[in-house]
Short mmCIF file of C-alpha atoms in Angstrom, two decimals:
data_model
loop_
_atom_site.label_atom_id
_atom_site.label_comp_id
_atom_site.label_asym_id
_atom_site.label_seq_id
_atom_site.Cartn_x
_atom_site.Cartn_y
_atom_site.Cartn_z
CA UNK E 1 31.85 -25.97 17.42
CA UNK E 2 31.63 -29.62 16.46
CA UNK E 3 28.11 -31.01 16.13
CA UNK E 4 27.10 -34.28 17.75
CA UNK E 5 24.07 -36.14 16.44
CA UNK E 6 23.76 -38.98 18.94
CA UNK E 7 24.42 -38.51 22.66
CA UNK E 8 24.03 -41.15 25.37
CA UNK E 9 23.61 -40.35 29.07
CA UNK E 10 24.28 -43.19 31.53
CA UNK E 11 22.82 -43.08 35.05
CA UNK E 12 21.24 -46.27 36.40
CA UNK E 13 19.95 -45.12 39.79
CA UNK E 14 18.53 -43.90 42.11
CA UNK E 15 15.42 -41.70 42.16
CA UNK E 16 17.12 -38.55 43.42
CA UNK E 17 20.18 -38.82 41.19
CA UNK E 18 18.10 -39.44 38.08
CA UNK E 19 15.97 -36.38 38.83
CA UNK E 20 19.14 -34.33 39.34
CA UNK E 21 20.24 -35.19 35.78
CA UNK E 22 17.27 -33.25 34.39
CA UNK E 23 19.28 -30.01 34.25
CA UNK E 24 22.02 -31.79 32.31
CA UNK E 25 19.48 -33.30 29.90
CA UNK E 26 17.82 -29.94 29.26
CA UNK E 27 21.09 -28.09 28.72
CA UNK E 28 22.42 -30.75 26.35
CA UNK E 29 19.22 -30.45 24.32
CA UNK E 30 19.54 -26.66 24.26
CA UNK E 31 23.10 -26.91 22.92
CA UNK E 32 22.24 -29.68 20.44
CA UNK E 33 18.53 -29.21 19.61
CA UNK E 34 18.59 -31.63 16.67
CA UNK E 35 20.54 -34.38 18.42
CA UNK E 36 19.19 -37.74 19.51
CA UNK E 37 19.59 -37.80 23.30
CA UNK E 38 19.21 -41.26 24.82
CA UNK E 39 19.40 -42.37 28.45
CA UNK E 40 20.34 -45.65 30.18
CA UNK E 41 18.56 -46.33 33.48
CA UNK E 42 17.44 -49.24 35.64
CA UNK E 43 14.01 -50.45 34.62
CA UNK E 44 12.32 -49.56 37.93
CA UNK E 45 13.24 -45.89 37.52
CA UNK E 46 12.47 -45.50 33.82
CA UNK E 47 9.13 -43.71 34.34
CA UNK E 48 11.02 -40.71 35.69
CA UNK E 49 12.60 -40.21 32.28
CA UNK E 50 9.18 -39.99 30.63
CA UNK E 51 8.89 -36.66 32.49
CA UNK E 52 11.91 -35.30 30.58
CA UNK E 53 10.60 -34.54 27.06
CA UNK E 54 14.12 -33.84 25.78
CA UNK E 55 14.97 -37.55 25.87
CA UNK E 56 14.60 -39.42 22.59
CA UNK E 57 15.00 -43.04 23.66
CA UNK E 58 15.12 -44.76 27.06
CA UNK E 59 17.31 -47.87 27.36
CA UNK E 60 16.50 -49.91 30.46
CA UNK E 61 18.69 -52.31 32.41
CA UNK E 62 17.26 -55.04 34.64
CA UNK E 63 19.71 -55.74 37.47
CA UNK E 64 18.06 -59.12 38.11
CA UNK E 65 19.41 -60.31 34.76
CA UNK E 66 22.95 -59.79 36.02
CA UNK E 67 25.84 -59.74 33.59
CA UNK E 68 23.71 -61.30 30.84
CA UNK E 69 21.47 -58.26 31.04
CA UNK E 70 24.50 -56.02 30.75
CA UNK E 71 25.66 -57.91 27.66
CA UNK E 72 22.24 -57.44 26.05
CA UNK E 73 22.36 -53.75 26.87
CA UNK E 74 25.86 -53.46 25.39
CA UNK E 75 24.71 -55.08 22.16
CA UNK E 76 21.77 -52.68 21.84
CA UNK E 77 23.87 -49.60 22.56
CA UNK E 78 26.70 -50.61 20.22
CA UNK E 79 24.25 -50.64 17.31
CA UNK E 80 23.42 -46.98 17.95
CA UNK E 81 26.99 -45.79 17.22
CA UNK E 82 26.91 -42.85 19.64
CA UNK E 83 29.05 -39.78 19.07
CA UNK E 84 29.21 -39.04 22.80
CA UNK E 85 28.63 -40.98 26.02
CA UNK E 86 28.23 -39.01 29.25
CA UNK E 87 28.88 -41.38 32.15
CA UNK E 88 27.08 -39.83 35.11
CA UNK E 89 27.30 -42.97 37.24
CA UNK E 90 30.94 -44.05 37.02
CA UNK E 91 30.67 -47.57 38.40
CA UNK E 92 31.82 -50.95 37.08
CA UNK E 93 28.75 -51.30 34.86
CA UNK E 94 29.27 -47.93 33.21
CA UNK E 95 32.99 -48.75 32.85
CA UNK E 96 32.09 -51.91 30.93
CA UNK E 97 29.58 -50.10 28.72
CA UNK E 98 31.76 -47.11 27.89
CA UNK E 99 34.67 -49.37 26.95
CA UNK E 100 32.65 -51.68 24.71
CA UNK E 101 29.96 -49.75 22.80
CA UNK E 102 32.34 -47.78 20.60
CA UNK E 103 31.20 -44.24 21.42
CA UNK E 104 33.50 -41.72 19.72
CA UNK E 105 33.88 -39.57 22.85
CA UNK E 106 33.36 -40.52 26.51
CA UNK E 107 33.23 -38.14 29.47
CA UNK E 108 32.90 -39.20 33.11
CA UNK E 109 31.45 -37.79 36.31
CA UNK E 110 33.93 -36.89 39.06
CA UNK E 111 32.76 -38.33 42.38
CA UNK E 112 35.19 -36.62 44.82
CA UNK E 113 35.68 -39.91 46.67
CA UNK E 114 38.66 -38.76 48.73
CA UNK E 115 36.93 -35.57 49.86
CA UNK E 116 33.93 -37.58 50.94
CA UNK E 117 36.14 -40.13 52.73
CA UNK E 118 37.93 -37.43 54.75
CA UNK E 119 34.59 -35.82 55.60
CA UNK E 120 33.08 -39.08 56.88
CA UNK E 121 36.13 -40.68 58.48
CA UNK E 122 37.96 -37.68 59.96
CA UNK E 123 35.35 -34.88 59.76
CA UNK E 124 37.79 -32.84 57.67
CA UNK E 125 36.02 -30.61 55.16
CA UNK E 126 38.09 -30.73 51.97
CA UNK E 127 35.23 -29.53 49.77
CA UNK E 128 35.84 -25.82 50.47
CA UNK E 129 33.05 -24.88 48.04
CA UNK E 130 29.69 -26.63 48.30
CA UNK E 131 28.63 -27.47 44.76
CA UNK E 132 25.22 -29.13 44.25
CA UNK E 133 25.26 -32.52 42.54
CA UNK E 134 23.01 -31.38 39.69
CA UNK E 135 25.68 -28.85 38.69
CA UNK E 136 28.46 -31.42 39.08
CA UNK E 137 26.51 -33.67 36.71
CA UNK E 138 26.35 -30.79 34.25
CA UNK E 139 30.14 -30.35 34.45
CA UNK E 140 30.53 -33.65 32.58
CA UNK E 141 29.09 -32.07 29.43
CA UNK E 142 31.25 -28.94 29.46
CA UNK E 143 33.80 -30.57 27.15
CA UNK E 144 31.18 -30.74 24.40
CA UNK E 145 30.29 -27.08 24.84
CA UNK E 146 27.20 -27.43 27.02
CA UNK E 147 26.55 -24.40 29.23
CA UNK E 148 24.41 -23.93 32.33
CA UNK E 149 21.14 -22.08 31.68
CA UNK E 150 20.79 -20.91 35.31
CA UNK E 151 17.68 -22.99 35.86
CA UNK E 152 17.02 -25.69 38.43
CA UNK E 153 15.97 -29.29 37.92
CA UNK E 154 12.73 -29.61 35.98
CA UNK E 155 10.16 -32.28 35.15
CA UNK E 156 6.93 -32.13 33.15
CA UNK E 157 3.72 -34.02 33.98
CA UNK E 158 1.59 -35.30 31.06
CA UNK E 159 -1.99 -34.04 31.27
CA UNK E 160 -3.52 -37.52 31.35
CA UNK E 161 -1.40 -38.53 34.35
CA UNK E 162 -2.23 -35.33 36.21
CA UNK E 163 -5.95 -35.84 35.60
CA UNK E 164 -5.79 -39.45 36.81
CA UNK E 165 -4.18 -38.40 40.09
CA UNK E 166 -6.49 -35.40 40.54
CA UNK E 167 -9.52 -37.65 40.09
CA UNK E 168 -8.16 -40.11 42.65
CA UNK E 169 -7.68 -37.36 45.23
CA UNK E 170 -11.18 -35.99 44.63
CA UNK E 171 -12.75 -39.43 44.87
CA UNK E 172 -11.07 -39.80 48.28
CA UNK E 173 -12.79 -36.63 49.48
CA UNK E 174 -9.91 -34.15 49.28
CA UNK E 175 -9.43 -31.18 46.97
CA UNK E 176 -6.43 -31.57 44.63
CA UNK E 177 -6.19 -27.89 43.75
CA UNK E 178 -6.21 -26.39 47.23
CA UNK E 179 -4.21 -26.33 50.48
CA UNK E 180 -2.30 -29.58 50.18
CA UNK E 181 0.84 -30.69 52.05
CA UNK E 182 2.52 -34.01 51.26
CA UNK E 183 4.43 -35.92 53.94
CA UNK E 184 6.94 -38.59 52.89
CA UNK E 185 7.96 -40.62 55.97
CA UNK E 186 9.99 -43.23 54.11
CA UNK E 187 13.71 -43.58 53.40
CA UNK E 188 15.96 -46.34 52.10
CA UNK E 189 17.98 -46.50 55.33
CA UNK E 190 16.92 -46.49 58.98
CA UNK E 191 19.25 -43.73 60.10
CA UNK E 192 17.72 -41.31 57.57
CA UNK E 193 14.19 -41.76 58.92
CA UNK E 194 12.52 -39.22 61.17
CA UNK E 195 10.37 -40.99 63.75
CA UNK E 196 6.86 -42.03 62.71
CA UNK E 197 5.49 -40.59 65.96
CA UNK E 198 6.85 -37.18 64.96
CA UNK E 199 5.36 -37.37 61.47
CA UNK E 200 2.08 -38.26 63.17
CA UNK E 201 2.26 -35.29 65.54
CA UNK E 202 3.28 -33.02 62.67
CA UNK E 203 0.35 -34.15 60.50
CA UNK E 204 -2.13 -33.38 63.27
CA UNK E 205 -0.57 -29.98 63.92
CA UNK E 206 -0.68 -29.09 60.22
CA UNK E 207 -4.38 -29.94 60.03
CA UNK E 208 -5.28 -28.18 63.28
CA UNK E 209 -3.26 -24.99 62.87
CA UNK E 210 -3.06 -24.39 59.13
CA UNK E 211 -6.30 -26.03 57.93
CA UNK E 212 -4.25 -27.68 55.18
CA UNK E 213 -5.00 -31.13 53.80
CA UNK E 214 -2.34 -33.82 54.32
CA UNK E 215 -1.43 -36.71 52.03
CA UNK E 216 1.01 -39.44 53.08
CA UNK E 217 3.12 -40.59 50.13
CA UNK E 218 5.59 -43.44 49.77
CA UNK E 219 6.26 -46.82 48.26
CA UNK E 220 4.77 -50.14 49.29
CA UNK E 221 7.39 -50.48 52.04
CA UNK E 222 5.95 -47.40 53.76
CA UNK E 223 2.40 -48.76 53.92
CA UNK E 224 2.53 -49.80 57.58
CA UNK E 225 4.12 -46.53 58.69
CA UNK E 226 1.63 -44.44 56.73
CA UNK E 227 -1.33 -46.44 58.02
CA UNK E 228 -0.11 -45.91 61.59
CA UNK E 229 -0.04 -42.17 61.02
CA UNK E 230 -3.41 -42.19 59.27
CA UNK E 231 -5.12 -44.12 62.07
CA UNK E 232 -3.93 -41.68 64.72
CA UNK E 233 -4.67 -38.37 63.02
CA UNK E 234 -8.04 -36.65 62.81
CA UNK E 235 -9.13 -34.46 59.91
CA UNK E 236 -8.42 -34.08 56.19
CA UNK E 237 -5.76 -36.73 55.63
CA UNK E 238 -5.28 -39.63 53.24
CA UNK E 239 -2.60 -42.28 52.74
CA UNK E 240 -1.41 -43.51 49.32
CA UNK E 241 1.78 -45.60 49.77
CA UNK E 242 2.18 -48.02 46.88
CA UNK E 243 -0.86 -46.60 45.07
CA UNK E 244 1.00 -44.48 42.53
CA UNK E 245 3.96 -45.21 40.27
CA UNK E 246 6.81 -42.69 40.05
CA UNK E 247 5.20 -40.56 37.34
CA UNK E 248 1.89 -40.48 39.23
CA UNK E 249 3.69 -39.66 42.49
CA UNK E 250 5.19 -36.69 40.67
CA UNK E 251 1.69 -35.60 39.63
CA UNK E 252 0.59 -35.78 43.26
CA UNK E 253 3.54 -33.69 44.43
CA UNK E 254 2.78 -31.24 41.63
CA UNK E 255 -0.45 -30.34 43.47
CA UNK E 256 1.22 -29.69 46.83
CA UNK E 257 2.05 -26.32 48.34
CA UNK E 258 5.00 -27.97 50.04
CA UNK E 259 6.47 -31.36 50.84
CA UNK E 260 8.02 -32.62 54.06
CA UNK E 261 10.43 -35.47 53.40
CA UNK E 262 13.44 -37.28 54.72
CA UNK E 263 16.64 -37.10 52.67
CA UNK E 264 15.22 -39.17 49.81
CA UNK E 265 14.27 -39.06 46.15
CA UNK E 266 10.80 -37.67 46.93
CA UNK E 267 12.44 -34.48 48.15
CA UNK E 268 14.20 -33.98 44.81
CA UNK E 269 11.08 -34.99 42.90
CA UNK E 270 9.10 -32.28 44.67
CA UNK E 271 11.67 -29.60 43.94
CA UNK E 272 11.87 -30.55 40.26
CA UNK E 273 8.18 -29.60 40.11
CA UNK E 274 8.94 -26.24 41.75
CA UNK E 275 7.27 -27.33 45.00
CA UNK E 276 9.36 -26.28 48.03
CA UNK E 277 10.35 -28.79 50.68
CA UNK E 278 11.24 -29.08 54.31
CA UNK E 279 14.02 -31.65 54.14
CA UNK E 280 14.88 -33.68 57.23
CA UNK E 281 18.61 -34.45 57.16
CA UNK E 282 20.28 -36.79 59.62
CA UNK E 283 23.57 -38.57 58.83
CA UNK E 284 24.42 -36.69 55.62
CA UNK E 285 25.57 -33.09 55.17
CA UNK E 286 25.35 -30.18 52.75
CA UNK E 287 28.84 -30.74 51.36
CA UNK E 288 27.74 -33.94 49.62
CA UNK E 289 25.59 -31.83 47.29
CA UNK E 290 22.13 -33.27 47.90
CA UNK E 291 20.56 -30.48 49.94
CA UNK E 292 17.48 -28.65 48.57
CA UNK E 293 17.87 -26.32 45.60
CA UNK E 294 14.85 -24.01 45.75
CA UNK E 295 15.27 -20.74 47.59
CA UNK E 296 12.03 -21.28 49.53
CA UNK E 297 13.00 -24.79 50.66
CA UNK E 298 14.24 -25.36 54.20
CA UNK E 299 16.43 -27.89 56.00
CA UNK E 300 15.82 -29.40 59.43
CA UNK E 301 19.07 -30.68 60.93
CA UNK E 302 21.07 -30.68 64.16
CA UNK E 303 24.78 -29.97 64.39
CA UNK E 304 26.56 -33.01 65.81
CA UNK E 305 30.24 -33.90 65.91
CA UNK E 306 29.45 -37.36 64.52
CA UNK E 307 27.89 -36.03 61.30
CA UNK E 308 28.37 -37.18 58.62
CA UNK E 309 28.71 -40.88 59.39
CA UNK E 310 27.82 -42.20 55.93
CA UNK E 311 27.66 -41.13 52.31
CA UNK E 312 24.05 -42.20 51.73
CA UNK E 313 22.64 -43.77 54.89
CA UNK E 314 22.84 -46.97 56.93
CA UNK E 315 20.46 -49.27 58.77
CA UNK E 316 22.21 -48.65 62.08
CA UNK E 317 23.72 -45.77 64.04
CA UNK E 318 27.44 -46.07 64.89
CA UNK E 319 26.71 -44.51 68.29
CA UNK E 320 23.44 -46.43 68.71
CA UNK E 321 21.55 -43.20 69.44
CA UNK E 322 20.13 -41.97 66.10
CA UNK E 323 20.51 -38.48 67.57
CA UNK E 324 20.86 -36.84 64.16
CA UNK E 325 17.19 -37.52 63.43
CA UNK E 326 15.75 -38.00 66.93
CA UNK E 327 16.90 -34.56 68.09
CA UNK E 328 15.00 -32.82 65.29
CA UNK E 329 11.79 -31.68 66.97
CA UNK E 330 8.27 -31.34 65.61
CA UNK E 331 8.41 -27.69 66.68
CA UNK E 332 11.43 -27.10 64.45
CA UNK E 333 9.86 -28.72 61.39
CA UNK E 334 6.52 -26.98 61.88
CA UNK E 335 8.19 -23.58 62.24
CA UNK E 336 9.99 -24.19 58.94
CA UNK E 337 6.67 -25.10 57.32
CA UNK E 338 5.18 -21.82 58.53
CA UNK E 339 8.01 -19.86 56.88
CA UNK E 340 7.11 -21.40 53.52
CA UNK E 341 3.31 -21.17 53.63
CA UNK E 342 1.75 -17.88 52.46
CA UNK E 343 1.09 -15.45 55.28
CA UNK E 344 -2.58 -15.02 56.11
#
């Protein structure tokens, strides 16, 4: 088999998709242990790649710099003279890069756009076989001899980051090594968000019935929602939206027994640390490939004729009901939590 010394992986965003490339990164490194494996990503997500020790060099792109930023990136990448470029994004930016950096071999991700269109527009399932996205990413590298190692997504937390987060939790009065559930009430789009009132009720029920500690995790945009939950729940609970960066958020999830999250990157981040999830899925469906991977993980969803209505979420509901999330009850989610927690 031909040996490749310099391999470039291109995936700019977002949190979940970048995490789902970790299987690809690991398997490429296994096949080519001496190769330089570099990765192109948007600057705001670059910390995730520091949790993949197989990566040699991280090239960042700042979208605010526009096309000038892309030109600078092209110049940097062209100097590397890559043997292989694996385009896991397949958008106009990756098209420009793969056609201008002079990589000897280029392989692209297949997005199944028509299958997704028929599923959303006509509710016709043309997928036939549900194949998770992390395995579809891996398919891109098959032409250079990369094989699947039968392992899931995987990230590694540096000891100093884990200690920093553990110390923060202890200073707040909770115990980082015991009985911890993380709730992630945020999402990029409104129709993917479970109601704050339900997260609030769920948090109180977890504390009262399981004696577990609860931590509310999210970005700065979730601060108001998390504070609302915090102020209306009694017991061992803390709120940390905007406190931790992505690597530190991973360290927090690494201490959880399980995570409850909307269909967002935090769900995939939790699973990459082998922490099971209860995923709350509204407008998207299993066929798109973003459902949980771990055997212990569970999905809360309701079967509706209008699902799916979008490929990744929207800030409105076409029927103006938001039934796909509103009809998921606290009882349903709590029962799924109980199936994951160890039996007493």
